[in-house]
Amino acid sequence: MQPLDRFSGHADLYAQYRIDYPAELYDFVGSFVGNRQTAWDCATGNGQVAGALAAVFEQVEATDISETQLILAVQKPNIHYQLSPAEQTPFASQTFDLITVAQALHWFDVSAFHQEVRRVAKPGAAIAEWGYGLVQLGLDLDPILLDFYRNRIGPYWDPQRKYIDNEYATLPFPFVNAQRATFTAQRTWTLDRFLNYLRTWSAVRQYIHENEEDPVKWFGEELKPIWGDGERTVHFPIFLRVGQV
């Protein structure tokens, strides 16, 4: 299956406006890890997770199918980036103590990826897969956002989006000591900052491609009277599953 690349065309927006993840998530994942020599961050994008892992692992390998994303990725001396699909990598067998994939598993051939995980993981290594669902703005704005998400741009989501909506519940996870956990990423954003985050959505990019207009622009006008000129606290619900190989 040809890997899907939905993010090269707006890698600059992605690098600026996608969220990072809370320390509590990394602490939880770390509790499953024994040695901290080598980690692989698969579908690293702009290297947000790789950068966090580099603070606690001796060496981090980070892969993606988007050369544009990797050019803009976080640079640290112990991170090595390279182009590679998730399902077939250049790594030697039994290389990694931890393998991570954030907000990307739904784009993979999941069974083939898990087969590759078993090949490149050390015995007892940890595998952590996570993502985040629809951002929460508050009771006054959530219904408006949900209508935009489902109806205005709903037809432009790839079918894989359903796996995010159901928190990977229907995707296999054939690993031992499997556990699930939830976290929240909280941010304080202006309306402009939030709208630029929306412009990183693959469905928004597809809408722009097909219709030659930006649906976020008019949506921002709808939100502005309620949002106001100041900042608002927004919440991203994060779901995670972790196990051992």
mmCIF file of C-alpha atoms in Angstrom:
data_model
loop_
_atom_site.group_PDB
_atom_site.id
_atom_site.type_symbol
_atom_site.label_atom_id
_atom_site.label_comp_id
_atom_site.label_asym_id
_atom_site.label_seq_id
_atom_site.Cartn_x
_atom_site.Cartn_y
_atom_site.Cartn_z
ATOM 1 C CA MET A 1 0.000 0.000 0.000
ATOM 2 C CA GLN A 2 1.386 3.396 -0.981
ATOM 3 C CA PRO A 3 1.912 5.531 2.161
ATOM 4 C CA LEU A 4 -0.237 8.639 2.385
ATOM 5 C CA ASP A 5 1.471 12.018 2.721
ATOM 6 C CA ARG A 6 -1.074 14.665 3.682
ATOM 7 C CA PHE A 7 1.311 17.155 5.264
ATOM 8 C CA SER A 8 4.255 18.043 3.008
ATOM 9 C CA GLY A 9 2.273 20.790 1.312
ATOM 10 C CA HIS A 10 1.805 22.718 4.544
ATOM 11 C CA ALA A 11 4.786 21.585 6.591
ATOM 12 C CA ASP A 12 5.543 25.176 7.637
ATOM 13 C CA LEU A 13 2.097 25.564 9.197
ATOM 14 C CA TYR A 14 2.392 22.154 10.786
ATOM 15 C CA ALA A 15 5.714 23.047 12.409
ATOM 16 C CA GLN A 16 4.350 26.295 13.812
ATOM 17 C CA TYR A 17 0.850 25.399 14.926
ATOM 18 C CA ARG A 18 0.547 21.708 15.836
ATOM 19 C CA ILE A 19 0.544 20.974 19.566
ATOM 20 C CA ASP A 20 3.212 19.201 21.562
ATOM 21 C CA TYR A 21 2.434 16.744 24.356
ATOM 22 C CA PRO A 22 2.396 17.045 28.154
ATOM 23 C CA ALA A 23 5.216 15.824 30.378
ATOM 24 C CA GLU A 24 2.778 13.468 32.125
ATOM 25 C CA LEU A 25 2.409 11.495 28.900
ATOM 26 C CA TYR A 26 6.153 10.997 28.529
ATOM 27 C CA ASP A 27 6.457 10.036 32.212
ATOM 28 C CA PHE A 28 3.760 7.396 31.764
ATOM 29 C CA VAL A 29 5.382 5.966 28.647
ATOM 30 C CA GLY A 30 8.767 6.044 30.346
ATOM 31 C CA SER A 31 7.469 3.823 33.134
ATOM 32 C CA PHE A 32 7.327 0.985 30.582
ATOM 33 C CA VAL A 33 10.916 1.479 29.453
ATOM 34 C CA GLY A 34 13.927 -0.196 31.045
ATOM 35 C CA ASN A 35 17.018 0.871 29.148
ATOM 36 C CA ARG A 36 17.105 4.300 27.533
ATOM 37 C CA GLN A 37 19.694 3.825 24.864
ATOM 38 C CA THR A 38 17.759 4.034 21.590
ATOM 39 C CA ALA A 39 14.277 5.202 20.599
ATOM 40 C CA TRP A 40 12.494 5.348 17.258
ATOM 41 C CA ASP A 41 9.888 8.041 16.650
ATOM 42 C CA CYS A 42 7.928 6.891 13.613
ATOM 43 C CA ALA A 43 6.150 9.461 11.427
ATOM 44 C CA THR A 44 7.986 12.128 13.354
ATOM 45 C CA GLY A 45 6.651 15.067 11.314
ATOM 46 C CA ASN A 46 8.494 18.129 12.562
ATOM 47 C CA GLY A 47 10.202 16.193 15.334
ATOM 48 C CA GLN A 48 8.125 17.272 18.324
ATOM 49 C CA VAL A 49 8.212 13.847 19.955
ATOM 50 C CA ALA A 50 11.761 13.144 18.826
ATOM 51 C CA GLY A 51 12.896 16.324 20.544
ATOM 52 C CA ALA A 52 11.297 15.266 23.821
ATOM 53 C CA LEU A 53 12.768 11.765 23.595
ATOM 54 C CA ALA A 54 16.226 13.182 22.902
ATOM 55 C CA ALA A 55 16.276 14.626 26.413
ATOM 56 C CA VAL A 56 16.151 11.152 27.984
ATOM 57 C CA PHE A 57 17.530 8.724 25.366
ATOM 58 C CA GLU A 58 21.112 8.434 24.209
ATOM 59 C CA GLN A 59 20.089 8.196 20.557
ATOM 60 C CA VAL A 60 16.814 8.883 18.753
ATOM 61 C CA GLU A 61 16.048 7.707 15.236
ATOM 62 C CA ALA A 62 13.171 9.625 13.640
ATOM 63 C CA THR A 63 11.515 8.765 10.335
ATOM 64 C CA ASP A 64 8.868 10.228 8.090
ATOM 65 C CA ILE A 65 7.748 9.961 4.475
ATOM 66 C CA SER A 66 7.805 13.768 4.073
ATOM 67 C CA GLU A 67 11.173 15.282 3.227
ATOM 68 C CA THR A 68 9.674 18.735 3.674
ATOM 69 C CA GLN A 69 8.627 17.929 7.230
ATOM 70 C CA LEU A 70 12.074 16.601 8.079
ATOM 71 C CA ILE A 71 13.786 19.716 6.754
ATOM 72 C CA LEU A 72 11.799 21.748 9.293
ATOM 73 C CA ALA A 73 12.241 19.293 12.160
ATOM 74 C CA VAL A 74 13.730 20.016 15.582
ATOM 75 C CA GLN A 75 17.506 19.644 15.462
ATOM 76 C CA LYS A 76 19.440 18.032 18.317
ATOM 77 C CA PRO A 77 22.806 16.280 18.156
ATOM 78 C CA ASN A 78 21.416 12.906 19.230
ATOM 79 C CA ILE A 79 18.490 12.857 16.745
ATOM 80 C CA HIS A 80 19.008 11.276 13.344
ATOM 81 C CA TYR A 81 16.276 11.914 10.768
ATOM 82 C CA GLN A 82 15.695 9.938 7.602
ATOM 83 C CA LEU A 83 13.025 9.256 5.027
ATOM 84 C CA SER A 84 11.307 5.925 5.566
ATOM 85 C CA PRO A 85 7.827 4.450 5.527
ATOM 86 C CA ALA A 86 6.566 3.042 8.807
ATOM 87 C CA GLU A 87 6.165 -0.464 7.503
ATOM 88 C CA GLN A 88 9.660 -1.098 6.110
ATOM 89 C CA THR A 89 12.651 0.618 7.684
ATOM 90 C CA PRO A 90 16.429 0.409 7.278
ATOM 91 C CA PHE A 91 17.006 -0.412 10.942
ATOM 92 C CA ALA A 92 18.725 -3.562 12.180
ATOM 93 C CA SER A 93 16.723 -6.101 14.116
ATOM 94 C CA GLN A 94 16.454 -5.654 17.898
ATOM 95 C CA THR A 95 17.623 -2.028 17.875
ATOM 96 C CA PHE A 96 15.162 -0.036 19.983
ATOM 97 C CA ASP A 97 14.159 0.264 23.635
ATOM 98 C CA LEU A 98 11.111 2.401 22.771
ATOM 99 C CA ILE A 99 9.062 2.980 19.635
ATOM 100 C CA THR A 100 6.583 5.851 19.434
ATOM 101 C CA VAL A 101 4.052 7.078 16.901
ATOM 102 C CA ALA A 102 1.966 10.176 17.597
ATOM 103 C CA GLN A 103 -1.143 11.219 15.653
ATOM 104 C CA ALA A 104 -0.136 9.106 12.658
ATOM 105 C CA LEU A 105 -0.947 5.407 13.203
ATOM 106 C CA HIS A 106 -4.240 5.742 11.306
ATOM 107 C CA TRP A 107 -2.300 6.493 8.111
ATOM 108 C CA PHE A 108 -0.350 3.206 8.290
ATOM 109 C CA ASP A 109 -0.859 -0.363 7.220
ATOM 110 C CA VAL A 110 -1.136 -1.137 10.923
ATOM 111 C CA SER A 111 -0.467 -4.878 10.758
ATOM 112 C CA ALA A 112 2.643 -4.361 8.640
ATOM 113 C CA PHE A 113 3.857 -1.621 10.980
ATOM 114 C CA HIS A 114 3.415 -3.850 14.014
ATOM 115 C CA GLN A 115 5.348 -6.596 12.247
ATOM 116 C CA GLU A 116 8.186 -4.118 11.700
ATOM 117 C CA VAL A 117 7.966 -3.056 15.352
ATOM 118 C CA ARG A 118 8.498 -6.671 16.424
ATOM 119 C CA ARG A 119 11.535 -6.916 14.163
ATOM 120 C CA VAL A 120 13.354 -3.754 15.245
ATOM 121 C CA ALA A 121 12.400 -3.741 18.952
ATOM 122 C CA LYS A 122 14.622 -5.252 21.599
ATOM 123 C CA PRO A 123 12.975 -7.994 23.675
ATOM 124 C CA GLY A 124 10.751 -6.281 26.233
ATOM 125 C CA ALA A 125 10.897 -2.913 24.480
ATOM 126 C CA ALA A 126 7.932 -0.572 24.774
ATOM 127 C CA ILE A 127 5.625 0.546 21.972
ATOM 128 C CA ALA A 128 3.482 3.655 22.501
ATOM 129 C CA GLU A 129 0.845 4.919 20.078
ATOM 130 C CA TRP A 130 -1.232 8.027 20.711
ATOM 131 C CA GLY A 131 -3.359 10.701 19.146
ATOM 132 C CA TYR A 132 -5.737 13.497 20.028
ATOM 133 C CA GLY A 133 -9.332 14.145 19.163
ATOM 134 C CA LEU A 134 -11.350 17.257 18.432
ATOM 135 C CA VAL A 135 -10.171 20.264 20.406
ATOM 136 C CA GLN A 136 -12.529 21.539 23.109
ATOM 137 C CA LEU A 137 -13.196 25.279 23.165
ATOM 138 C CA GLY A 138 -15.932 25.570 25.813
ATOM 139 C CA LEU A 139 -19.691 25.147 25.950
ATOM 140 C CA ASP A 140 -20.331 28.322 23.951
ATOM 141 C CA LEU A 141 -18.133 27.388 20.990
ATOM 142 C CA ASP A 142 -18.037 23.585 20.953
ATOM 143 C CA PRO A 143 -21.337 23.158 19.047
ATOM 144 C CA ILE A 144 -20.181 25.608 16.366
ATOM 145 C CA LEU A 145 -16.850 23.813 16.019
ATOM 146 C CA LEU A 146 -18.530 20.412 15.853
ATOM 147 C CA ASP A 147 -20.759 21.609 13.019
ATOM 148 C CA PHE A 148 -17.700 22.854 11.131
ATOM 149 C CA TYR A 149 -15.886 19.566 11.789
ATOM 150 C CA ARG A 150 -18.727 17.267 10.783
ATOM 151 C CA ASN A 151 -20.654 19.191 8.166
ATOM 152 C CA ARG A 152 -18.625 21.951 6.546
ATOM 153 C CA ILE A 153 -15.382 19.988 6.124
ATOM 154 C CA GLY A 154 -16.632 16.539 7.123
ATOM 155 C CA PRO A 155 -16.768 15.238 3.527
ATOM 156 C CA TYR A 156 -13.119 16.172 3.050
ATOM 157 C CA TRP A 157 -11.671 13.978 5.796
ATOM 158 C CA ASP A 158 -9.928 10.812 4.685
ATOM 159 C CA PRO A 159 -11.720 7.630 5.805
ATOM 160 C CA GLN A 160 -8.906 7.025 8.300
ATOM 161 C CA ARG A 161 -10.175 9.905 10.432
ATOM 162 C CA LYS A 162 -12.700 7.524 11.985
ATOM 163 C CA TYR A 163 -9.850 5.845 13.842
ATOM 164 C CA ILE A 164 -9.062 9.110 15.616
ATOM 165 C CA ASP A 165 -12.717 9.621 16.482
ATOM 166 C CA ASN A 166 -12.884 6.168 18.107
ATOM 167 C CA GLU A 167 -9.462 6.536 19.763
ATOM 168 C CA TYR A 168 -7.921 3.596 17.873
ATOM 169 C CA ALA A 169 -10.374 1.227 19.528
ATOM 170 C CA THR A 170 -10.788 -0.828 16.340
ATOM 171 C CA LEU A 171 -7.098 -0.964 15.386
ATOM 172 C CA PRO A 172 -5.130 -4.027 16.536
ATOM 173 C CA PHE A 173 -2.574 -3.770 19.347
ATOM 174 C CA PRO A 174 -1.009 -7.219 19.745
ATOM 175 C CA PHE A 175 1.422 -6.460 22.570
ATOM 176 C CA VAL A 176 1.736 -7.614 26.171
ATOM 177 C CA ASN A 177 1.017 -5.583 29.302
ATOM 178 C CA ALA A 178 -1.139 -3.295 27.156
ATOM 179 C CA GLN A 179 -2.591 -0.287 28.915
ATOM 180 C CA ARG A 180 -4.581 2.754 27.878
ATOM 181 C CA ALA A 181 -4.418 6.224 29.340
ATOM 182 C CA THR A 182 -5.803 9.677 28.635
ATOM 183 C CA PHE A 183 -4.216 13.089 29.001
ATOM 184 C CA THR A 184 -5.087 16.697 28.222
ATOM 185 C CA ALA A 185 -2.960 19.274 26.477
ATOM 186 C CA GLN A 186 -4.080 22.741 27.560
ATOM 187 C CA ARG A 187 -3.170 25.835 25.603
ATOM 188 C CA THR A 188 -4.065 29.512 25.822
ATOM 189 C CA TRP A 189 -4.573 30.857 22.328
ATOM 190 C CA THR A 190 -5.815 33.881 20.464
ATOM 191 C CA LEU A 191 -8.413 33.313 17.779
ATOM 192 C CA ASP A 192 -5.811 33.823 15.048
ATOM 193 C CA ARG A 193 -3.587 31.167 16.608
ATOM 194 C CA PHE A 194 -6.493 28.731 16.755
ATOM 195 C CA LEU A 195 -7.493 29.383 13.142
ATOM 196 C CA ASN A 196 -3.972 28.686 11.957
ATOM 197 C CA TYR A 197 -4.082 25.403 13.838
ATOM 198 C CA LEU A 198 -7.263 24.528 11.914
ATOM 199 C CA ARG A 199 -5.405 25.214 8.689
ATOM 200 C CA THR A 200 -3.119 22.261 9.484
ATOM 201 C CA TRP A 201 -6.065 19.834 9.307
ATOM 202 C CA SER A 202 -5.829 17.531 6.307
ATOM 203 C CA ALA A 203 -9.540 18.022 5.581
ATOM 204 C CA VAL A 204 -9.106 21.792 5.473
ATOM 205 C CA ARG A 205 -6.189 21.422 3.071
ATOM 206 C CA GLN A 206 -8.270 19.128 0.885
ATOM 207 C CA TYR A 207 -11.189 21.579 0.956
ATOM 208 C CA ILE A 208 -8.874 24.391 -0.158
ATOM 209 C CA HIS A 209 -7.446 22.194 -2.911
ATOM 210 C CA GLU A 210 -10.862 21.270 -4.299
ATOM 211 C CA ASN A 211 -12.696 24.580 -3.845
ATOM 212 C CA GLU A 212 -9.900 27.169 -4.090
ATOM 213 C CA GLU A 213 -11.134 28.968 -0.998
ATOM 214 C CA ASP A 214 -10.240 28.849 2.677
ATOM 215 C CA PRO A 215 -13.159 27.617 4.834
ATOM 216 C CA VAL A 216 -11.340 28.743 7.976
ATOM 217 C CA LYS A 217 -11.591 32.395 6.981
ATOM 218 C CA TRP A 218 -15.383 32.601 7.161
ATOM 219 C CA PHE A 219 -15.439 30.241 10.139
ATOM 220 C CA GLY A 220 -13.215 32.699 11.983
ATOM 221 C CA GLU A 221 -15.724 35.465 11.314
ATOM 222 C CA GLU A 222 -18.416 33.269 12.850
ATOM 223 C CA LEU A 223 -16.323 32.623 15.963
ATOM 224 C CA LYS A 224 -15.021 36.147 16.495
ATOM 225 C CA PRO A 225 -18.079 37.716 18.217
ATOM 226 C CA ILE A 226 -18.017 34.960 20.835
ATOM 227 C CA TRP A 227 -14.263 34.469 21.125
ATOM 228 C CA GLY A 228 -13.477 38.168 21.327
ATOM 229 C CA ASP A 229 -10.086 39.820 20.945
ATOM 230 C CA GLY A 230 -8.367 38.089 23.824
ATOM 231 C CA GLU A 231 -7.056 34.626 24.547
ATOM 232 C CA ARG A 232 -9.058 31.530 25.402
ATOM 233 C CA THR A 233 -8.024 28.292 27.064
ATOM 234 C CA VAL A 234 -8.476 25.304 24.746
ATOM 235 C CA HIS A 235 -8.147 21.631 25.589
ATOM 236 C CA PHE A 236 -6.923 18.751 23.431
ATOM 237 C CA PRO A 237 -8.044 15.299 24.635
ATOM 238 C CA ILE A 238 -5.181 12.839 24.140
ATOM 239 C CA PHE A 239 -5.598 9.052 24.054
ATOM 240 C CA LEU A 240 -2.693 6.653 24.363
ATOM 241 C CA ARG A 241 -2.023 2.948 24.329
ATOM 242 C CA VAL A 242 1.253 1.386 25.374
ATOM 243 C CA GLY A 243 2.553 -2.148 25.672
ATOM 244 C CA GLN A 244 5.684 -4.235 25.446
ATOM 245 C CA VAL A 245 7.065 -6.352 22.636
#
